[in-house]
PDB file of C-alpha atoms in Angstrom:
ATOM      1  CA  MET A   1      -6.263   8.738  23.290  1.00 85.00           C
ATOM      2  CA  ASP A   2      -3.958   5.836  24.205  1.00 91.00           C
ATOM      3  CA  VAL A   3      -5.133   6.010  27.829  1.00 93.00           C
ATOM      4  CA  VAL A   4      -8.773   5.843  26.739  1.00 94.00           C
ATOM      5  CA  LEU A   5      -8.153   2.897  24.414  1.00 94.00           C
ATOM      6  CA  THR A   6      -6.247   1.013  27.112  1.00 94.00           C
ATOM      7  CA  ALA A   7      -9.028   1.568  29.608  1.00 94.00           C
ATOM      8  CA  LEU A   8     -11.725   0.410  27.195  1.00 95.00           C
ATOM      9  CA  ALA A   9      -9.790  -2.661  26.033  1.00 94.00           C
ATOM     10  CA  ASP A  10     -10.887  -4.726  29.032  1.00 95.00           C
ATOM     11  CA  PRO A  11     -14.245  -6.470  28.392  1.00 95.00           C
ATOM     12  CA  VAL A  12     -15.469  -5.887  31.957  1.00 95.00           C
ATOM     13  CA  ARG A  13     -14.737  -2.169  31.709  1.00 96.00           C
ATOM     14  CA  TRP A  14     -16.499  -2.045  28.364  1.00 96.00           C
ATOM     15  CA  ARG A  15     -19.529  -3.665  29.992  1.00 96.00           C
ATOM     16  CA  LEU A  16     -19.428  -1.082  32.789  1.00 97.00           C
ATOM     17  CA  VAL A  17     -19.300   1.743  30.247  1.00 97.00           C
ATOM     18  CA  GLY A  18     -22.385   0.300  28.568  1.00 96.00           C
ATOM     19  CA  LEU A  19     -24.239   0.182  31.873  1.00 97.00           C
ATOM     20  CA  LEU A  20     -23.230   3.736  32.760  1.00 97.00           C
ATOM     21  CA  ALA A  21     -24.372   4.951  29.346  1.00 96.00           C
ATOM     22  CA  GLU A  22     -27.910   4.094  30.474  1.00 96.00           C
ATOM     23  CA  ARG A  23     -27.711   6.051  33.740  1.00 96.00           C
ATOM     24  CA  PRO A  24     -25.407   6.767  36.705  1.00 96.00           C
ATOM     25  CA  ARG A  25     -25.127   3.753  39.009  1.00 96.00           C
ATOM     26  CA  SER A  26     -23.502   2.768  42.291  1.00 96.00           C
ATOM     27  CA  VAL A  27     -20.560   0.413  42.598  1.00 95.00           C
ATOM     28  CA  GLY A  28     -22.676  -2.301  44.186  1.00 95.00           C
ATOM     29  CA  VAL A  29     -25.340  -2.209  41.490  1.00 96.00           C
ATOM     30  CA  LEU A  30     -22.738  -2.140  38.731  1.00 96.00           C
ATOM     31  CA  ALA A  31     -21.025  -5.197  40.228  1.00 96.00           C
ATOM     32  CA  GLN A  32     -24.314  -7.093  40.259  1.00 96.00           C
ATOM     33  CA  LEU A  33     -25.252  -6.158  36.697  1.00 96.00           C
ATOM     34  CA  ALA A  34     -21.764  -6.884  35.354  1.00 94.00           C
ATOM     35  CA  GLY A  35     -21.569 -10.226  37.164  1.00 93.00           C
ATOM     36  CA  ALA A  36     -18.319  -9.273  38.899  1.00 93.00           C
ATOM     37  CA  ARG A  37     -17.139  -8.999  42.479  1.00 94.00           C
ATOM     38  CA  GLN A  38     -17.395  -5.551  44.027  1.00 95.00           C
ATOM     39  CA  PRO A  39     -13.646  -5.094  44.769  1.00 95.00           C
ATOM     40  CA  GLN A  40     -12.815  -5.909  41.140  1.00 96.00           C
ATOM     41  CA  THR A  41     -15.563  -3.601  39.934  1.00 96.00           C
ATOM     42  CA  THR A  42     -14.163  -0.788  42.065  1.00 96.00           C
ATOM     43  CA  LYS A  43     -10.696  -1.236  40.531  1.00 96.00           C
ATOM     44  CA  HIS A  44     -12.135  -1.199  37.014  1.00 97.00           C
ATOM     45  CA  LEU A  45     -14.126   1.947  37.736  1.00 97.00           C
ATOM     46  CA  GLN A  46     -11.066   3.649  39.188  1.00 96.00           C
ATOM     47  CA  ALA A  47      -9.141   2.832  36.001  1.00 97.00           C
ATOM     48  CA  LEU A  48     -11.950   4.316  33.906  1.00 97.00           C
ATOM     49  CA  GLU A  49     -11.975   7.413  36.100  1.00 97.00           C
ATOM     50  CA  ARG A  50      -8.210   7.896  35.752  1.00 96.00           C
ATOM     51  CA  ALA A  51      -8.688   7.736  31.984  1.00 96.00           C
ATOM     52  CA  GLY A  52     -11.324  10.463  32.205  1.00 96.00           C
ATOM     53  CA  ILE A  53     -14.109   8.223  30.918  1.00 97.00           C
ATOM     54  CA  VAL A  54     -16.223   8.298  34.076  1.00 97.00           C
ATOM     55  CA  THR A  55     -16.662  10.592  37.032  1.00 97.00           C
ATOM     56  CA  SER A  56     -17.924   9.788  40.535  1.00 96.00           C
ATOM     57  CA  GLN A  57     -19.272  11.311  43.701  1.00 95.00           C
ATOM     58  CA  ARG A  58     -20.046   9.937  47.143  1.00 93.00           C
ATOM     59  CA  THR A  59     -23.657   9.956  48.294  1.00 89.00           C
ATOM     60  CA  GLY A  60     -23.993   8.752  51.871  1.00 90.00           C
ATOM     61  CA  GLN A  61     -22.554   5.243  52.044  1.00 88.00           C
ATOM     62  CA  ARG A  62     -22.495   4.787  48.285  1.00 91.00           C
ATOM     63  CA  ARG A  63     -20.249   6.008  45.483  1.00 93.00           C
ATOM     64  CA  ILE A  64     -22.129   6.802  42.296  1.00 96.00           C
ATOM     65  CA  TYR A  65     -20.403   6.689  38.914  1.00 97.00           C
ATOM     66  CA  ALA A  66     -21.508   8.500  35.759  1.00 97.00           C
ATOM     67  CA  LEU A  67     -20.239   8.343  32.187  1.00 97.00           C
ATOM     68  CA  ARG A  68     -18.456  11.283  30.555  1.00 96.00           C
ATOM     69  CA  SER A  69     -19.451  11.414  26.894  1.00 95.00           C
ATOM     70  CA  ALA A  70     -16.694  13.727  25.617  1.00 95.00           C
ATOM     71  CA  PRO A  71     -13.861  11.123  25.527  1.00 95.00           C
ATOM     72  CA  LEU A  72     -16.141   8.665  23.731  1.00 96.00           C
ATOM     73  CA  ARG A  73     -17.139  11.254  21.141  1.00 95.00           C
ATOM     74  CA  GLU A  74     -13.476  12.113  20.602  1.00 95.00           C
ATOM     75  CA  LEU A  75     -12.648   8.429  20.160  1.00 95.00           C
ATOM     76  CA  ALA A  76     -15.588   7.932  17.802  1.00 95.00           C
ATOM     77  CA  GLY A  77     -14.436  10.886  15.718  1.00 95.00           C
ATOM     78  CA  GLU A  78     -10.903   9.521  15.469  1.00 94.00           C
ATOM     79  CA  LEU A  79     -12.168   6.057  14.510  1.00 94.00           C
ATOM     80  CA  GLY A  80     -14.409   7.640  11.896  1.00 94.00           C
ATOM     81  CA  ARG A  81     -11.465   9.518  10.404  1.00 93.00           C
ATOM     82  CA  LEU A  82      -9.437   6.308  10.274  1.00 91.00           C
ATOM     83  CA  ALA A  83     -12.285   4.514   8.507  1.00 89.00           C
ATOM     84  CA  ASP A  84     -12.678   7.369   6.012  1.00 87.00           C
ATOM     85  CA  THR A  85      -8.950   7.277   5.255  1.00 84.00           C
ATOM     86  CA  ALA A  86      -8.976   3.519   4.704  1.00 82.00           C
ATOM     87  CA  GLU A  87     -12.048   3.649   2.472  1.00 80.00           C
ATOM     88  CA  ARG A  88     -11.161   6.628   0.287  1.00 79.00           C
ATOM     89  CA  ASP A  89     -11.598   5.932  -3.415  1.00 72.00           C
ATOM     90  CA  GLY A  90      -8.385   5.050  -5.191  1.00 70.00           C
ATOM     91  CA  GLY A  91      -6.431   4.737  -1.952  1.00 76.00           C
ATOM     92  CA  PRO A  92      -4.084   1.944  -0.856  1.00 82.00           C
ATOM     93  CA  ARG A  93      -6.958  -0.116   0.583  1.00 83.00           C
ATOM     94  CA  ASP A  94      -8.751   0.028  -2.779  1.00 85.00           C
ATOM     95  CA  THR A  95      -5.580  -1.157  -4.518  1.00 87.00           C
ATOM     96  CA  PHE A  96      -5.161  -3.944  -1.945  1.00 89.00           C
ATOM     97  CA  GLU A  97      -8.688  -5.203  -2.598  1.00 90.00           C
ATOM     98  CA  ARG A  98      -8.293  -4.986  -6.389  1.00 90.00           C
ATOM     99  CA  TYR A  99      -5.093  -6.999  -6.165  1.00 93.00           C
ATOM    100  CA  GLY A 100      -6.849  -9.538  -3.936  1.00 94.00           C
ATOM    101  CA  ARG A 101      -9.569 -10.081  -6.528  1.00 95.00           C
ATOM    102  CA  SER A 102      -6.981 -10.458  -9.287  1.00 95.00           C
ATOM    103  CA  LEU A 103      -4.947 -12.803  -7.102  1.00 95.00           C
ATOM    104  CA  ASP A 104      -7.890 -15.127  -6.525  1.00 96.00           C
ATOM    105  CA  ALA A 105      -8.619 -15.299 -10.246  1.00 96.00           C
ATOM    106  CA  GLU A 106      -5.013 -15.935 -11.304  1.00 96.00           C
ATOM    107  CA  ARG A 107      -4.402 -18.580  -8.638  1.00 96.00           C
ATOM    108  CA  ALA A 108      -7.498 -20.431  -9.799  1.00 96.00           C
ATOM    109  CA  ALA A 109      -6.217 -20.352 -13.392  1.00 96.00           C
ATOM    110  CA  ALA A 110      -2.622 -21.410 -12.649  1.00 96.00           C
ATOM    111  CA  ARG A 111      -3.043 -25.168 -12.980  1.00 95.00           C
ATOM    112  CA  GLU A 112      -0.089 -26.142 -15.194  1.00 96.00           C
ATOM    113  CA  PRO A 113       3.127 -24.653 -16.618  1.00 97.00           C
ATOM    114  CA  GLY A 114       2.526 -22.216 -19.448  1.00 97.00           C
ATOM    115  CA  TRP A 115      -0.934 -21.326 -18.166  1.00 97.00           C
ATOM    116  CA  ALA A 116      -0.437 -17.586 -18.800  1.00 97.00           C
ATOM    117  CA  ASP A 117       1.840 -17.727 -21.848  1.00 98.00           C
ATOM    118  CA  GLY A 118       0.810 -15.241 -24.499  1.00 97.00           C
ATOM    119  CA  ARG A 119      -1.015 -13.012 -22.019  1.00 97.00           C
ATOM    120  CA  SER A 120      -0.423  -9.401 -22.990  1.00 98.00           C
ATOM    121  CA  PHE A 121      -1.001  -5.987 -21.471  1.00 98.00           C
ATOM    122  CA  ALA A 122      -0.983  -2.577 -23.129  1.00 98.00           C
ATOM    123  CA  PHE A 123      -0.258   0.733 -21.434  1.00 98.00           C
ATOM    124  CA  ARG A 124      -0.169   4.299 -22.709  1.00 98.00           C
ATOM    125  CA  ARG A 125       0.886   7.485 -20.973  1.00 97.00           C
ATOM    126  CA  SER A 126       1.116  11.021 -22.338  1.00 96.00           C
ATOM    127  CA  LEU A 127       4.136  12.632 -20.728  1.00 96.00           C
ATOM    128  CA  ALA A 128       4.922  16.334 -20.373  1.00 95.00           C
ATOM    129  CA  GLY A 129       8.515  15.934 -21.505  1.00 94.00           C
ATOM    130  CA  SER A 130      10.630  15.562 -24.618  1.00 95.00           C
ATOM    131  CA  PRO A 131      11.447  12.134 -26.105  1.00 96.00           C
ATOM    132  CA  GLU A 132      15.034  12.646 -24.980  1.00 96.00           C
ATOM    133  CA  ALA A 133      13.954  13.266 -21.384  1.00 96.00           C
ATOM    134  CA  VAL A 134      11.623  10.263 -21.449  1.00 97.00           C
ATOM    135  CA  TRP A 135      14.436   8.098 -22.797  1.00 98.00           C
ATOM    136  CA  ARG A 136      16.675   9.136 -19.924  1.00 97.00           C
ATOM    137  CA  HIS A 137      13.976   8.176 -17.417  1.00 97.00           C
ATOM    138  CA  LEU A 138      13.654   4.772 -19.079  1.00 98.00           C
ATOM    139  CA  THR A 139      17.359   3.964 -19.177  1.00 98.00           C
ATOM    140  CA  GLU A 140      19.349   5.877 -16.539  1.00 97.00           C
ATOM    141  CA  PRO A 141      19.382   4.014 -13.197  1.00 97.00           C
ATOM    142  CA  ASP A 142      19.178   7.108 -10.982  1.00 96.00           C
ATOM    143  CA  LEU A 143      16.058   8.300 -12.840  1.00 97.00           C
ATOM    144  CA  LEU A 144      14.601   4.797 -13.188  1.00 97.00           C
ATOM    145  CA  ALA A 145      14.821   4.330  -9.425  1.00 96.00           C
ATOM    146  CA  ARG A 146      12.481   7.277  -8.892  1.00 95.00           C
ATOM    147  CA  TRP A 147       9.512   5.657 -10.608  1.00 96.00           C
ATOM    148  CA  TRP A 148      10.132   1.994 -11.478  1.00 96.00           C
ATOM    149  CA  THR A 149       8.148   0.426  -8.616  1.00 94.00           C
ATOM    150  CA  PRO A 150       4.482   0.236  -7.653  1.00 92.00           C
ATOM    151  CA  ASP A 151       3.176   2.578  -4.982  1.00 89.00           C
ATOM    152  CA  ASP A 152       4.440   2.015  -1.431  1.00 90.00           C
ATOM    153  CA  LEU A 153       7.662   0.353  -2.635  1.00 94.00           C
ATOM    154  CA  ARG A 154      11.184   1.627  -3.291  1.00 95.00           C
ATOM    155  CA  VAL A 155      14.044   0.432  -5.465  1.00 96.00           C
ATOM    156  CA  SER A 156      16.762  -1.099  -3.294  1.00 96.00           C
ATOM    157  CA  GLU A 157      19.049  -2.391  -6.060  1.00 97.00           C
ATOM    158  CA  LEU A 158      19.099  -1.472  -9.725  1.00 98.00           C
ATOM    159  CA  VAL A 159      21.318  -2.280 -12.679  1.00 98.00           C
ATOM    160  CA  PHE A 160      20.275  -1.172 -16.161  1.00 98.00           C
ATOM    161  CA  GLU A 161      22.803  -1.351 -18.994  1.00 98.00           C
ATOM    162  CA  ALA A 162      21.128   0.494 -21.876  1.00 97.00           C
ATOM    163  CA  ARG A 163      22.640  -1.472 -24.756  1.00 97.00           C
ATOM    164  CA  ALA A 164      21.647  -4.593 -26.634  1.00 97.00           C
ATOM    165  CA  GLY A 165      22.612  -7.518 -24.430  1.00 98.00           C
ATOM    166  CA  GLY A 166      22.907  -5.254 -21.391  1.00 98.00           C
ATOM    167  CA  ARG A 167      22.117  -6.650 -17.963  1.00 98.00           C
ATOM    168  CA  ILE A 168      19.087  -5.672 -15.864  1.00 98.00           C
ATOM    169  CA  VAL A 169      18.674  -6.252 -12.134  1.00 98.00           C
ATOM    170  CA  GLN A 170      15.762  -4.809 -10.198  1.00 97.00           C
ATOM    171  CA  GLU A 171      15.109  -5.316  -6.496  1.00 97.00           C
ATOM    172  CA  TYR A 172      12.561  -3.478  -4.420  1.00 95.00           C
ATOM    173  CA  ARG A 173      11.432  -3.243  -0.820  1.00 95.00           C
ATOM    174  CA  ASP A 174       8.674  -1.614   1.165  1.00 95.00           C
ATOM    175  CA  ALA A 175       9.064   2.164   1.020  1.00 93.00           C
ATOM    176  CA  GLU A 176       8.939   2.350   4.825  1.00 92.00           C
ATOM    177  CA  ASP A 177      11.563  -0.379   5.319  1.00 94.00           C
ATOM    178  CA  ALA A 178      14.323   2.138   6.017  1.00 89.00           C
ATOM    179  CA  ASP A 179      16.905  -0.280   7.434  1.00 90.00           C
ATOM    180  CA  GLY A 180      16.228  -3.213   5.080  1.00 89.00           C
ATOM    181  CA  SER A 181      15.245  -5.575   7.897  1.00 92.00           C
ATOM    182  CA  ASP A 182      11.962  -6.586   6.249  1.00 93.00           C
ATOM    183  CA  ALA A 183      11.862  -9.231   3.523  1.00 91.00           C
ATOM    184  CA  VAL A 184      12.609  -8.192  -0.061  1.00 94.00           C
ATOM    185  CA  ALA A 185       9.316  -7.405  -1.795  1.00 93.00           C
ATOM    186  CA  GLY A 186      10.534  -8.501  -5.216  1.00 94.00           C
ATOM    187  CA  ARG A 187      13.538  -9.137  -7.425  1.00 97.00           C
ATOM    188  CA  ALA A 188      13.843  -9.545 -11.182  1.00 98.00           C
ATOM    189  CA  GLU A 189      16.655 -10.072 -13.668  1.00 98.00           C
ATOM    190  CA  GLY A 190      16.718  -9.550 -17.402  1.00 98.00           C
ATOM    191  CA  VAL A 191      18.453  -8.514 -20.607  1.00 98.00           C
ATOM    192  CA  VAL A 192      18.073  -5.503 -22.903  1.00 98.00           C
ATOM    193  CA  GLU A 193      17.098  -6.622 -26.416  1.00 98.00           C
ATOM    194  CA  ALA A 194      16.670  -3.493 -28.550  1.00 98.00           C
ATOM    195  CA  VAL A 195      17.839   0.095 -28.196  1.00 98.00           C
ATOM    196  CA  ARG A 196      16.928   3.042 -30.431  1.00 97.00           C
ATOM    197  CA  PRO A 197      17.541   6.142 -28.302  1.00 97.00           C
ATOM    198  CA  GLY A 198      14.508   8.396 -28.119  1.00 95.00           C
ATOM    199  CA  GLU A 199      12.386   5.953 -30.135  1.00 97.00           C
ATOM    200  CA  ARG A 200      12.242   2.360 -28.889  1.00 98.00           C
ATOM    201  CA  LEU A 201      13.438   0.226 -26.010  1.00 98.00           C
ATOM    202  CA  ALA A 202      12.803  -3.492 -25.585  1.00 98.00           C
ATOM    203  CA  TYR A 203      13.900  -5.894 -22.897  1.00 98.00           C
ATOM    204  CA  ARG A 204      12.914  -9.093 -21.167  1.00 98.00           C
ATOM    205  CA  LEU A 205      12.617  -9.230 -17.412  1.00 98.00           C
ATOM    206  CA  SER A 206      12.011 -12.290 -15.223  1.00 98.00           C
ATOM    207  CA  PRO A 207      10.652 -11.937 -11.679  1.00 97.00           C
ATOM    208  CA  LEU A 208      12.282 -14.434  -9.341  1.00 97.00           C
ATOM    209  CA  LEU A 209      10.516 -16.789  -6.956  1.00 96.00           C
ATOM    210  CA  PRO A 210      11.621 -16.832  -3.284  1.00 92.00           C
ATOM    211  CA  GLY A 211      13.866 -19.827  -4.005  1.00 92.00           C
ATOM    212  CA  GLY A 212      15.566 -18.040  -6.907  1.00 94.00           C
ATOM    213  CA  GLY A 213      13.744 -19.723  -9.793  1.00 96.00           C
ATOM    214  CA  VAL A 214      12.086 -17.776 -12.590  1.00 98.00           C
ATOM    215  CA  ALA A 215       8.364 -17.128 -12.120  1.00 97.00           C
ATOM    216  CA  PHE A 216       7.816 -16.063 -15.735  1.00 98.00           C
ATOM    217  CA  THR A 217       9.445 -13.836 -18.328  1.00 98.00           C
ATOM    218  CA  GLY A 218       7.958 -10.509 -19.278  1.00 98.00           C
ATOM    219  CA  HIS A 219       8.774  -9.059 -22.687  1.00 98.00           C
ATOM    220  CA  LEU A 220       8.452  -5.272 -22.589  1.00 98.00           C
ATOM    221  CA  ASP A 221       8.473  -3.035 -25.643  1.00 98.00           C
ATOM    222  CA  PHE A 222       8.462   0.757 -25.207  1.00 98.00           C
ATOM    223  CA  GLU A 223       7.662   3.044 -28.140  1.00 98.00           C
ATOM    224  CA  ILE A 224       8.280   6.773 -27.800  1.00 98.00           C
ATOM    225  CA  ARG A 225       6.543   9.303 -30.052  1.00 97.00           C
ATOM    226  CA  HIS A 226       6.935  13.057 -29.981  1.00 96.00           C
ATOM    227  CA  THR A 227       3.723  15.091 -29.882  1.00 94.00           C
ATOM    228  CA  GLY A 228       3.090  18.800 -29.906  1.00 86.00           C
ATOM    229  CA  ALA A 229       2.460  18.793 -26.156  1.00 88.00           C
ATOM    230  CA  GLY A 230       5.165  16.323 -25.132  1.00 94.00           C
ATOM    231  CA  THR A 231       5.662  12.595 -25.645  1.00 97.00           C
ATOM    232  CA  ASP A 232       3.371   9.601 -25.959  1.00 97.00           C
ATOM    233  CA  LEU A 233       4.707   6.410 -24.427  1.00 98.00           C
ATOM    234  CA  ASP A 234       3.186   3.088 -25.507  1.00 98.00           C
ATOM    235  CA  VAL A 235       4.191  -0.075 -23.672  1.00 98.00           C
ATOM    236  CA  ARG A 236       3.410  -3.653 -24.627  1.00 98.00           C
ATOM    237  CA  TYR A 237       3.951  -6.300 -21.972  1.00 98.00           C
ATOM    238  CA  ARG A 238       3.830  -9.988 -22.996  1.00 98.00           C
ATOM    239  CA  VAL A 239       4.159 -13.061 -20.762  1.00 98.00           C
ATOM    240  CA  THR A 240       6.047 -16.270 -21.598  1.00 98.00           C
ATOM    241  CA  GLY A 241       7.433 -19.154 -19.556  1.00 98.00           C
ATOM    242  CA  SER A 242       4.778 -18.868 -16.858  1.00 98.00           C
ATOM    243  CA  THR A 243       5.094 -21.358 -14.012  1.00 97.00           C
ATOM    244  CA  VAL A 244       2.337 -22.524 -11.698  1.00 96.00           C
ATOM    245  CA  ASP A 245       3.910 -20.375  -8.974  1.00 96.00           C
ATOM    246  CA  SER A 246       3.764 -17.205 -11.075  1.00 97.00           C
ATOM    247  CA  ALA A 247       0.123 -16.377 -10.311  1.00 97.00           C
ATOM    248  CA  ASP A 248       0.947 -13.915  -7.517  1.00 95.00           C
ATOM    249  CA  PHE A 249       3.274 -11.984  -9.837  1.00 96.00           C
ATOM    250  CA  ILE A 250       1.010 -11.952 -12.883  1.00 97.00           C
ATOM    251  CA  ALA A 251      -1.920 -10.818 -10.747  1.00 96.00           C
ATOM    252  CA  GLY A 252      -0.025  -7.614 -10.025  1.00 95.00           C
ATOM    253  CA  ILE A 253       1.150  -6.657 -13.514  1.00 97.00           C
ATOM    254  CA  GLU A 254      -1.740  -4.448 -14.557  1.00 96.00           C
ATOM    255  CA  ILE A 255      -2.003  -2.677 -11.208  1.00 95.00           C
ATOM    256  CA  GLY A 256       1.687  -2.534 -10.299  1.00 95.00           C
ATOM    257  CA  PHE A 257       3.179  -1.587 -13.657  1.00 97.00           C
ATOM    258  CA  GLY A 258       0.331   0.847 -14.210  1.00 96.00           C
ATOM    259  CA  GLN A 259       1.204   2.547 -10.924  1.00 95.00           C
ATOM    260  CA  SER A 260       4.852   2.716 -11.971  1.00 97.00           C
ATOM    261  CA  LEU A 261       3.933   4.489 -15.201  1.00 97.00           C
ATOM    262  CA  ASP A 262       1.687   6.853 -13.255  1.00 96.00           C
ATOM    263  CA  ARG A 263       4.695   7.744 -11.122  1.00 96.00           C
ATOM    264  CA  LEU A 264       6.703   8.370 -14.279  1.00 97.00           C
ATOM    265  CA  ALA A 265       3.986  10.685 -15.592  1.00 96.00           C
ATOM    266  CA  ALA A 266       3.812  12.459 -12.235  1.00 95.00           C
ATOM    267  CA  ALA A 267       7.574  13.024 -12.306  1.00 93.00           C
ATOM    268  CA  PHE A 268       7.225  14.955 -15.554  1.00 93.00           C
ATOM    269  CA  THR A 269       4.199  16.874 -14.296  1.00 86.00           C
ATOM    270  CA  THR A 270       6.177  17.936 -11.226  1.00 66.00           C
ATOM    271  CA  LYS A 271       9.157  18.935 -13.339  1.00 53.00           C
ATOM    272  CA  ASP A 272       6.902  20.940 -15.656  1.00 50.00           C
ATOM    273  CA  SER A 273       5.250  22.724 -12.729  1.00 39.00           C
ATOM    274  CA  GLU A 274       8.614  23.549 -11.177  1.00 42.00           C
ATOM    275  CA  THR A 275       9.883  24.914 -14.499  1.00 47.00           C
ATOM    276  CA  ARG A 276       6.838  27.166 -14.899  1.00 37.00           C
ATOM    277  CA  SER A 277       7.144  28.443 -11.331  1.00 33.00           C
ATOM    278  CA  ARG A 278      10.746  29.534 -11.942  1.00 39.00           C
ATOM    279  CA  LYS A 279       9.843  31.528 -15.034  1.00 39.00           C
TER     280      LYS A 279
END
């Protein structure tokens, strides 16, 4: 496939392929129609033949070239699969476009400090685990690190002291940035405000701007309620101290934090499935 793509990348070769799609043609005629010199045309055709895109045969004093359709159909199929993957509903491209729309709206609104103060978000997830297990996932760093990022990111540094006044540090990078050479995707610092194990957790968390300043402060309140089937988790997220530069962060709250909670729910679903399979 790489050989085919390389061969087709040249605009003159692409023009020759188009001409040969109409019918087999000689080198001389192809050179005339493509507006190129014959020696150059011959070299381009030889490159296409090495890639398996065309075939040729000598007829008297002329060499006639013809197009082979199979490599083009294979390429078209691969391109179609790539397009289908990119356009699948609910996939990363869909999330990217949703974030882009939110980003445009928030940037337009961010005209002065405090522009988003009082903005609130509400989330609810029904989790297939006990309140005690949910509490551990909300407060223990090794469990937090498994879910506390949006999709396609990973926690690279995490401090969570589950006590009133405890310190919080969260840093995350691209999930595929294995060696940490790419830029940090985000960093936030905060303080735990309320702790009632198995019932309620509250903290404030401030995403940091690239220069180290605070973008805004998010006040998060988690309420845990036992149900017959597991645990309901309700989260309230309120914004204060919003700066003009906070638009990019606030645009991602609903999508990004929602994805994080989906990962938390999936962690319990996986655990539940594994438990059932062992029984």
